[in-house]
Every structure is written in C-alpha cells, then in structure tokens.
C-alpha cells in the first residue's frame, strides 16, 4: 500500500489530521490497533476549548456539536464551604463546550468514511522503518503482515504507541512529573444537578462535577495512585462525592445508576523535539497533561492543525519552513498547557496530608483567584484556551 501521509492511531489527533489533509487534497491512511466500535465508545475527555470548537466548525464537523454540545460560560470553584463562579466569558469573551471525546471521534470517523478516506481498524502498527528517506509503517491485519509506504509518518498513537519509541536513544529529551494520586471517573444516569462544572477542593481530596447530556452526569474523585477500582462499590463512590461536593447550603447531588467507572493515573510529560527525520509526533504520543485543566484533547487538535498547514505548504510548493518550525511552535502551547494543568492540579488536590502549610497556601490561592479579577482572568483565559501562545 502507498499513501502520502501515513498516520498511526485513530484518536482525535490522527483522525483530525487525516480530515485536514483531505481538505488540502492530500492523501492519507490511518492505521488503528483497535476496532471502530472500541474507539467510538472509549470514554475520555469532555471539554472543548473555543479554538477546538472553531476548528471543528470551520472544517465541517460542527453540525452535531452545535446541536448536542453544551456551551458553558463559567465554572464553579468550591472550597472551604463556599462556592465561587469564575465568569469565563465575561472575563475573556470566549467559552468552552462540553461534548464527549467519543462523540468528536464518531463525527470524525463518519466524515472520513463519507469522503472515501481509509481508516484501517484492528491494524496495529508494529514498527516503522526508512524514516530518513522512504518511510514504511509495518502493521498487521487479520493475521497478515502488511506495509504502508508513505512520504511522511505522523505518530498519533498515544503514550503507549510504537512511534515515539522508534526514535533512537539520545535524540529525544523527556520532561516528566508523576503525582501520588489518580482520578476515579464515573459516568452516571443522573440528570446534572448544575449547569456548569464544579471543581471542588476538599480536605478529603478533589472532586469534579461534569456532565455529558441533560440526563448523564460525569463525576471524578481524587484517589490514591495505587487504588483498586474493586474497592469502590457504587455506594462508596456516591458517599464520597456527597462528602466532597455537598459542602454548601441547599445543594444536593443527583444520584443514579453508575454506567461506567475507571481509574486514571495523573501525570505530566513532554518529549522534545516532536519530530525526527520524516516522523512527526502529535497528541498524547509526545505530551500528557493531568486532566484538571481539561487540555489533553485540545492539545492533540492544536498539534495537528499546525501539521495540516505544514503538509499543505510542503505539497503545494515544497516549502519546508512550517514543517521545520512544527515542534518549536507546538511546544509553546504544550508548555502553556503543562503549566496551567500543573497549577490547577496543585491548587485543587489534596497534596501532602502531613503539610498543613501547603493546605493554607491552597486556600489562599483559591480565595485570591475567586476575588481578584486579574487572577480570575488568568485562570479563565487559559481554561478557554489562548488563541496565540
Ligand atoms: P489517543 O486518543 O490516545 O489516540 C491514540 C490512538 O492510537 C488510539 O486509538 C490507540 O488505540 C491507537 N494506537 C496505539 N498504539 C497503536 C499502534 N501500535 N498501532 C495503531 N494504533 C495504535 N483528558 C481530559 O482532558 N479529560 C479527561 O477526563 C481525560 N480522561 C482520560 C482518560 C484516559 C483513560 C486517557 C488515556 C486519557 C484521558 N484524557 C483526558 C486525555 C485525552 O483523552 C487525550 O489527551 C486524547 O485522547 C489525546 O488524543 P490522541 O489522539 O493524541 O491520543
Ligand atoms: C471533564 C474532564 C476533565 O478533565 C475536566 O477538567 C473537566 C471535565 C469531563 O470529562 O467532562
């Protein structure tokens, strides 16, 4: 098989890149290890920055998003028995949209297939070769080994993919931070009790109230990093959510059947540069943020927006400057998101139970960010996404 751009991974990064390339008349093939059913139902992020919404709309992927996505103009910060709204739109003129990552993925797959695009599901990439001049993605399908020859390879295969480990030792630098806690995420058939997201700081740990639709709530609890989901029957989850969220007068959680629950560890990671020879890396394959800033999917989309334009320039007249600048340009946004996600995580989680000084600093930071217009604006502009970084 041959194509112009070979893409490993059908997550938001790989699918959006394939869609953007198609709009520039550039041929691509996506190889994905999982089934279509699996990637369309994988429960993950839910917050789209204004820039991501604009990108989806501008490229013809906005119809269902506009019907079903929920535009939010503020978030609530809950701490010390009080609730404070950060009015994001009033402060920045921009908003976020709550629309599940799996819905974005479904819309992208539908668009690619309708346009005659090729996504090979259940086709795991095993290795890459020829990256200095004539790249090949070696993958397997239905028990057979196959090769995809291309001009460039884009690794959009997440942290556990094969693309990044292909780069020889000594070329890439890894910057990393791990946290001693994880998020237990729950999807519940319960109408959201609120219209905006609540980020709650509590002495027992962080909790987040989010949603997917007027009938479905999405909730998260901070738990220790090594926690076993088997130790969290539904009753324990609801009791802990009540403790951490029902801290203000006249406010109760809506409960309902738990549809899904899982535990995700938190980490911060950046690998630089995001390119080697004819291999370009995008999304979770080169950077991970803790979910507190809701940046993961948005960064993946921002990376491939740059790559789409860079390949368009290369195929139009052979100009390499956008491809050459890709890593440097993308990393500016990546590091802004790293700092913001680390800051939100540090402000809102229970950090070190043995360090009361740290807890006092957190309270002071929360009070400052909810009383100072300047500090609130800083939170808001990062949360809705900075147009230029
Ligand atoms: P992915 O979506 O991971 O896509 C990578 C794709 O590559 C996958 O489909 C995978 O199957 C495929 N792949 C991997 N290896 C191969 C191979 N060898 N060959 C072919 N295909 C391969 N962000 C938030 O903001 N909020 C959240 O609540 C949140 N929750 C998350 C929960 C989990 C469990 C995870 C893993 C991430 C979560 N994120 C969250 C982060 C967010 O979902 C990611 O940042 C986003 O999915 C990145 O998109 P991507 O396309 O780069 O990678
Ligand atoms: C959701 C996830 C996040 O990580 C976040 O910060 C806000 C909302 C969600 O899944 O809805």
Coordinates of C-alpha atoms and ligand atoms in Angstrom, one line a residue:
X1 CA 0.0 0.0 0.0
X2 CA 1.1 3.5 -0.6
X3 CA -0.1 6.9 0.5
X4 CA 1.3 10.4 1.0
X5 CA 1.0 10.7 4.8
X6 CA 0.8 7.6 6.9
X7 CA -0.9 8.1 10.3
X8 CA -0.6 5.8 13.3
X9 CA -3.6 6.0 15.6
X10 CA -7.3 6.9 15.2
X11 CA -7.8 9.1 18.2
X12 CA -8.7 12.8 18.0
X13 CA -5.2 13.7 16.6
X14 CA -4.9 11.1 13.9
X15 CA -8.5 11.4 12.7
X16 CA -8.4 15.2 12.6
X17 CA -5.1 15.2 10.7
X18 CA -6.5 12.9 8.1
X19 CA -9.6 15.1 7.8
X20 CA -7.5 18.3 7.4
X21 CA -5.1 16.7 4.9
X22 CA -8.1 15.5 2.8
X23 CA -9.4 19.1 2.7
X24 CA -6.0 20.1 1.3
X25 CA -6.2 17.4 -1.3
X26 CA -3.5 15.3 0.4
X27 CA -4.0 11.5 0.6
X28 CA -3.5 9.7 4.0
X29 CA -4.2 6.3 5.5
X30 CA -4.8 5.8 9.3
X31 CA -3.8 2.5 10.9
X32 CA -5.5 1.9 14.2
X33 CA -4.9 -1.1 16.5
X34 CA -8.5 -1.2 18.0
X35 CA -11.9 -1.8 16.4
X36 CA -14.1 1.1 15.3
X37 CA -16.6 0.1 18.0
X38 CA -13.9 0.4 20.6
X39 CA -12.5 3.8 19.7
X40 CA -16.1 5.2 19.3
X41 CA -17.0 4.2 22.8
X42 CA -13.8 4.9 24.7
X43 CA -14.8 7.3 27.5
X44 CA -12.4 10.1 28.0
X45 CA -12.3 13.9 27.9
X46 CA -15.3 16.2 27.7
X47 CA -14.2 19.8 27.4
X48 CA -13.6 21.6 24.1
X49 CA -11.8 24.9 24.1
X50 CA -13.2 27.7 22.0
X51 CA -10.4 27.2 19.5
X52 CA -11.2 23.4 19.1
X53 CA -14.9 24.2 18.6
X54 CA -13.9 26.8 15.9
X55 CA -11.6 24.3 14.2
X56 CA -14.3 21.6 14.1
X57 CA -16.9 24.1 12.8
X58 CA -14.6 25.6 10.2
X59 CA -13.8 22.1 8.8
X60 CA -17.4 21.0 8.5
X61 CA -17.5 18.9 11.7
X62 CA -19.7 21.2 13.7
X63 CA -23.3 20.1 13.0
X64 CA -23.9 17.6 15.8
X65 CA -21.6 19.5 18.1
X66 CA -23.8 22.6 17.6
X67 CA -26.9 20.6 18.3
X68 CA -25.8 18.5 21.3
X69 CA -22.7 20.3 22.7
X70 CA -23.3 22.3 25.9
X71 CA -21.8 25.8 25.8
X72 CA -20.6 26.9 29.2
X73 CA -19.7 30.5 30.1
X74 CA -18.3 29.8 33.6
X75 CA -17.1 27.3 36.0
X76 CA -17.6 27.0 39.8
X77 CA -14.8 26.6 42.3
X78 CA -16.0 25.1 45.6
X79 CA -13.8 25.2 48.7
X80 CA -14.0 26.0 52.5
X81 CA -17.8 25.6 52.4
X82 CA -18.2 28.3 49.7
X83 CA -18.9 28.3 46.0
X84 CA -17.5 30.9 43.6
X85 CA -18.2 31.3 39.9
X86 CA -15.4 32.2 37.5
X87 CA -17.3 34.0 34.7
X88 CA -15.1 32.9 31.8
X89 CA -17.0 34.5 29.0
X90 CA -17.4 37.8 30.9
X91 CA -13.6 37.8 31.5
X92 CA -12.4 36.6 28.1
X93 CA -15.2 36.8 25.6
X94 CA -14.7 33.1 25.0
X95 CA -16.4 29.9 26.2
X96 CA -16.0 26.2 26.4
X97 CA -18.2 23.4 25.1
X98 CA -18.9 20.2 26.9
X99 CA -19.1 17.4 24.2
X100 CA -17.6 14.0 24.9
X101 CA -14.4 13.0 23.1
X102 CA -16.0 9.8 21.8
X103 CA -18.7 12.0 20.1
X104 CA -15.9 14.0 18.4
X105 CA -14.3 10.8 17.3
X106 CA -17.6 9.4 15.9
X107 CA -18.1 12.6 13.9
X108 CA -14.6 12.5 12.5
X109 CA -14.8 8.8 11.5
X110 CA -18.2 9.4 9.8
X111 CA -16.7 12.4 7.9
X112 CA -13.6 10.5 6.8
X113 CA -15.5 7.4 5.6
X114 CA -18.2 9.6 3.9
X115 CA -15.3 11.3 1.9
X116 CA -13.9 7.9 0.9
X117 CA -11.0 8.1 3.4
X118 CA -9.1 5.0 4.6
X119 CA -9.0 4.1 8.2
X120 CA -7.7 0.6 8.8
X121 CA -9.2 -0.7 12.1
X122 CA -7.8 -3.7 14.0
X123 CA -4.5 -3.0 12.2
X124 CA -1.8 -2.4 14.9
X125 CA 1.4 -0.8 13.7
X126 CA 4.3 -3.0 14.8
X127 CA 7.3 -0.8 13.7
X128 CA 8.4 2.0 11.5
X129 CA 11.3 1.9 9.0
X130 CA 13.0 4.1 6.4
X131 CA 12.3 7.3 8.3
X132 CA 15.3 9.2 6.8
X133 CA 14.0 9.0 3.2
X134 CA 11.3 6.4 2.4
X135 CA 9.1 5.7 5.4
X136 CA 7.2 2.5 5.9
X137 CA 4.6 1.6 8.6
X138 CA 4.7 -2.1 9.2
X139 CA 1.4 -3.3 10.5
X140 CA -0.6 -6.5 10.9
X141 CA -4.2 -7.1 9.8
X142 CA -6.2 -10.3 10.1
X143 CA -3.0 -12.2 11.0
X144 CA -1.1 -10.9 7.9
X145 CA 1.9 -8.6 7.9
X146 CA 1.4 -5.6 5.6
X147 CA 3.4 -2.4 4.7
X148 CA 2.2 1.1 4.2
X149 CA 4.7 3.2 2.2
X150 CA 4.5 7.0 2.6
X151 CA 6.3 10.3 2.3
X152 CA 5.9 11.1 6.0
X153 CA 4.7 9.2 9.1
X154 CA 2.7 11.0 11.8
X155 CA 2.7 9.2 15.2
X156 CA -0.7 9.9 16.8
X157 CA -0.7 6.6 18.7
X158 CA -0.8 7.9 22.3
X159 CA 1.7 7.3 25.1
X160 CA 1.8 3.5 24.6
X161 CA 2.2 3.6 20.8
X162 CA 5.1 2.5 18.7
X163 CA 6.1 5.8 17.0
X164 CA 7.9 7.6 19.8
X165 CA 10.0 4.5 20.9
X166 CA 11.2 4.2 17.2
X167 CA 13.4 7.3 17.7
X168 CA 16.9 6.2 18.8
X169 CA 18.1 6.8 22.3
X170 CA 19.7 10.2 22.9
X171 CA 17.6 12.1 20.3
X172 CA 14.6 13.0 22.5
X173 CA 14.6 14.6 25.9
X174 CA 11.8 13.7 28.3
X175 CA 10.4 16.1 31.0
X176 CA 8.2 14.3 33.4
X177 CA 6.3 14.6 36.7
X178 CA 4.2 12.0 38.4
X179 CA 1.6 12.6 41.0
X180 CA 0.8 10.4 44.0
X181 CA -2.9 10.3 43.1
X182 CA -5.3 9.3 40.3
X183 CA -8.9 10.1 39.2
X184 CA -11.7 7.7 39.7
X185 CA -14.1 8.6 36.9
X186 CA -17.8 7.7 36.9
X187 CA -20.5 8.0 34.2
X188 CA -24.0 8.0 35.8
X189 CA -27.5 8.0 34.5
X190 CA -28.4 11.1 36.6
X191 CA -29.5 14.5 35.4
X192 CA -26.8 17.0 36.3
X193 CA -27.7 19.0 39.4
X194 CA -26.0 22.1 38.0
X195 CA -25.5 23.8 34.6
X196 CA -21.8 24.4 34.9
X197 CA -18.8 22.3 36.0
X198 CA -17.8 22.3 39.7
X199 CA -14.1 21.9 40.6
X200 CA -14.1 21.1 44.4
X201 CA -11.2 21.3 46.8
X202 CA -11.9 19.3 50.0
X203 CA -9.8 18.1 52.8
X204 CA -10.5 14.5 51.8
X205 CA -9.4 15.3 48.2
X206 CA -10.5 16.8 44.9
X207 CA -13.9 16.2 43.2
X208 CA -15.2 17.3 39.8
X209 CA -18.8 17.5 38.7
X210 CA -19.2 17.4 35.0
X211 CA -21.8 16.1 32.5
X212 CA -22.4 14.7 29.1
X213 CA -26.1 15.5 28.5
X214 CA -29.2 16.7 30.3
X215 CA -29.6 13.1 31.5
X216 CA -26.0 12.0 32.1
X217 CA -23.5 13.1 34.8
X218 CA -19.8 12.7 34.7
X219 CA -18.0 12.8 38.0
X220 CA -14.5 12.4 39.3
X221 CA -12.8 11.8 42.6
X222 CA -9.2 12.1 43.6
X223 CA -8.0 8.7 44.9
X224 CA -4.5 7.4 45.8
X225 CA -2.4 6.4 42.7
X226 CA -2.4 2.7 43.5
X227 CA -6.2 2.5 44.2
X228 CA -8.1 -0.6 43.1
X229 CA -11.5 0.1 41.5
X230 CA -12.8 -3.1 43.2
X231 CA -12.6 -1.2 46.5
X232 CA -15.1 1.3 45.2
X233 CA -18.6 -0.1 45.1
X234 CA -21.2 2.5 43.8
X235 CA -22.5 3.3 47.3
X236 CA -18.9 4.3 48.4
X237 CA -18.5 6.5 45.4
X238 CA -21.7 8.4 46.0
X239 CA -21.0 8.8 49.7
X240 CA -17.6 10.3 48.9
X241 CA -19.0 12.5 46.2
X242 CA -21.6 13.8 48.7
X243 CA -19.0 14.5 51.3
X244 CA -16.7 16.4 48.9
X245 CA -19.4 18.2 46.9
X246 CA -22.4 18.8 49.3
X247 CA -20.4 21.4 51.2
X248 CA -22.6 24.5 50.5
X249 CA -26.2 25.1 51.8
X250 CA -29.2 23.9 49.8
X251 CA -27.2 21.8 47.3
X252 CA -27.6 18.1 46.7
X253 CA -26.2 15.7 44.2
X254 CA -28.5 13.9 41.8
X255 CA -27.7 10.2 42.0
X256 CA -28.5 7.4 39.5
X257 CA -27.2 4.1 38.2
X258 CA -23.4 4.0 37.5
X259 CA -22.9 3.2 33.8
X260 CA -19.1 3.0 33.8
X261 CA -16.3 3.6 36.3
X262 CA -12.5 3.5 35.9
X263 CA -9.3 4.9 37.5
X264 CA -6.8 7.0 35.5
X265 CA -3.4 7.9 36.9
X266 CA -2.2 11.6 36.7
X267 CA 1.0 12.5 35.0
X268 CA 2.7 15.4 33.3
X269 CA 5.1 14.6 30.4
X270 CA 6.7 16.3 27.4
X271 CA 9.1 14.8 25.0
X272 CA 11.1 17.1 22.8
X273 CA 11.5 17.7 19.9
X274 CA 8.2 16.5 18.4
X275 CA 9.9 15.4 15.2
X276 CA 12.7 13.2 14.0
X277 CA 13.6 12.7 10.3
X278 CA 10.3 12.1 8.5
X279 CA 8.4 11.2 11.6
X280 CA 6.2 13.8 13.3
X281 CA 4.6 13.2 16.7
X282 CA 1.3 14.7 17.9
X283 CA -1.0 14.5 20.9
X284 CA -0.6 12.0 23.7
X285 CA 2.2 10.3 21.8
X286 CA 4.5 13.2 22.9
X287 CA 2.8 15.0 25.8
X288 CA 0.5 14.2 28.6
X289 CA -1.2 16.6 31.0
X290 CA -3.1 15.8 34.2
X291 CA -6.8 16.2 33.3
X292 CA -7.5 19.0 35.8
X293 CA -7.0 21.7 33.1
X294 CA -9.1 19.8 30.5
X295 CA -6.4 20.2 28.0
X296 CA -5.5 16.7 26.6
X297 CA -7.8 16.5 23.6
X298 CA -7.5 20.2 22.9
X299 CA -3.7 20.0 22.6
X300 CA -4.0 17.0 20.3
X301 CA -6.2 19.0 18.0
X302 CA -3.9 22.1 18.1
X303 CA -0.9 20.0 17.2
X304 CA -2.5 18.5 14.0
X305 CA -3.9 21.9 13.0
X306 CA -0.2 23.0 12.7
X307 CA 0.7 19.8 10.9
X308 CA -2.1 20.1 8.4
X309 CA -1.0 23.6 7.4
X310 CA 2.7 22.4 7.3
X311 CA 2.0 19.5 5.0
X312 CA -0.2 21.6 2.8
X313 CA 2.7 24.0 2.3
X314 CA 5.1 21.2 1.5
X315 CA 2.9 19.5 -1.0
X316 CA 2.0 22.9 -2.6
X317 CA 5.5 24.1 -3.4
X318 CA 8.0 22.0 -1.4
X319 CA 8.4 24.7 1.2
X320 CA 9.7 23.2 4.5
X321 CA 9.6 26.1 6.9
X322 CA 6.3 25.2 8.6
X323 CA 7.4 21.5 8.9
X324 CA 10.8 22.7 10.3
X325 CA 9.0 25.0 12.8
X326 CA 6.4 22.4 13.8
X327 CA 8.0 21.2 17.0
X328 CA 9.1 24.7 18.2
X329 CA 5.7 26.2 17.5
X330 CA 3.6 23.4 19.0
X331 CA 5.8 23.2 22.2
X332 CA 4.9 26.8 23.1
X333 CA 1.2 25.8 23.5
X334 CA 2.2 22.4 25.1
X335 CA 4.2 24.1 27.8
X336 CA 1.5 26.7 28.5
X337 CA -0.9 23.8 29.0
X338 CA 1.6 22.0 31.1
X339 CA 2.0 24.9 33.4
X340 CA -1.8 25.5 33.6
X341 CA -2.6 21.9 34.2
X342 CA 0.1 21.5 36.9
X343 CA -1.2 24.7 38.5
X344 CA -4.8 23.7 38.5
X345 CA -3.8 20.2 39.8
X346 CA -1.7 21.7 42.6
X347 CA -4.3 24.2 43.7
X348 CA -7.2 21.8 43.8
X349 CA -6.0 18.4 45.0
X350 CA -5.1 17.2 48.5
X351 CA -1.4 17.2 48.2
X352 CA 0.5 16.3 51.4
X353 CA -1.6 15.5 54.4
X354 CA 1.4 16.0 56.7
X355 CA 2.0 19.5 55.5
X356 CA -0.6 22.0 56.9
X357 CA 1.4 24.9 55.4
X358 CA 0.6 23.6 51.9
X359 CA -3.1 23.4 52.6
X360 CA -3.1 27.0 53.9
X361 CA -1.4 28.1 50.7
X362 CA -4.0 26.3 48.6
X363 CA -6.9 28.0 50.4
X364 CA -5.2 31.4 49.9
X365 CA -4.7 30.8 46.2
X366 CA -8.3 29.7 45.8
X367 CA -9.6 32.8 47.6
X368 CA -7.3 35.0 45.5
X369 CA -8.3 33.5 42.2
X370 CA -12.0 34.0 43.1
X371 CA -11.7 37.5 44.4
X372 CA -9.1 39.1 42.1
X373 CA -10.3 39.9 38.6
X374 CA -6.7 39.8 37.3
X375 CA -6.1 36.3 38.7
X376 CA -9.5 35.0 37.7
X377 CA -8.9 36.3 34.1
X378 CA -5.6 34.4 34.1
X379 CA -7.4 31.1 35.0
X380 CA -10.2 31.8 32.5
X381 CA -8.0 32.7 29.5
X382 CA -6.0 29.5 30.0
X383 CA -9.1 27.4 30.6
X384 CA -11.0 28.6 27.5
X385 CA -7.7 28.4 25.5
X386 CA -5.4 31.1 24.4
X387 CA -5.7 31.9 20.7
X388 CA -1.9 32.8 20.4
X389 CA 0.7 31.4 22.8
Ligands
LIG1 P1 -5.5 8.8 21.8 O1 -6.9 9.3 21.9 O2 -4.9 8.0 22.9 O3 -5.4 8.0 20.4 C1 -4.3 7.2 20.1 C2 -4.8 6.1 19.2 O4 -3.7 5.3 18.8 C3 -5.7 5.1 20.0 O5 -6.9 4.9 19.2 C4 -4.9 3.8 20.1 O6 -5.7 2.7 20.1 C5 -4.0 3.9 18.9 N1 -2.8 3.1 18.9 C6 -2.0 3.0 19.9 N2 -0.9 2.2 19.6 C7 -1.1 1.9 18.3 C8 -0.4 1.1 17.4 N3 0.7 0.5 17.7 N4 -0.9 0.9 16.1 C9 -2.1 1.6 15.7 N5 -2.8 2.3 16.6 C10 -2.3 2.5 17.8 N6 -8.3 14.4 29.0 C11 -9.1 15.3 29.6 O7 -9.0 16.5 29.2 N7 -10.0 14.9 30.5 C12 -10.2 13.6 30.9 O8 -11.1 13.3 31.7 C13 -9.4 12.7 30.3 N8 -9.5 11.3 30.6 C14 -8.7 10.4 30.0 C15 -8.8 9.1 30.4 C16 -7.9 8.2 29.9 C17 -8.0 6.7 30.3 C18 -6.9 8.6 29.0 C19 -5.9 7.6 28.4 C20 -6.8 9.9 28.6 C21 -7.7 10.9 29.1 N9 -7.6 12.2 28.8 C22 -8.4 13.1 29.3 C23 -6.7 12.7 27.8 C24 -7.3 12.8 26.4 O9 -8.3 11.8 26.3 C25 -6.2 12.6 25.4 O10 -5.3 13.7 25.6 C26 -6.6 12.5 24.0 O11 -7.2 11.2 23.8 C27 -5.3 12.6 23.1 O12 -5.7 12.2 21.8 P2 -4.7 11.5 20.9 O13 -5.3 11.3 19.5 O14 -3.3 12.1 20.9 O15 -4.4 10.0 21.5
LIG2 C1 -14.1 16.6 32.1 C2 -12.9 16.1 32.2 C3 -11.9 17.0 32.7 O1 -10.6 16.5 32.8 C4 -12.1 18.3 33.1 O2 -11.1 19.0 33.6 C5 -13.4 18.7 33.0 C6 -14.4 17.9 32.5 C7 -15.2 15.7 31.6 O3 -14.9 14.6 31.4 O4 -16.3 16.1 31.5

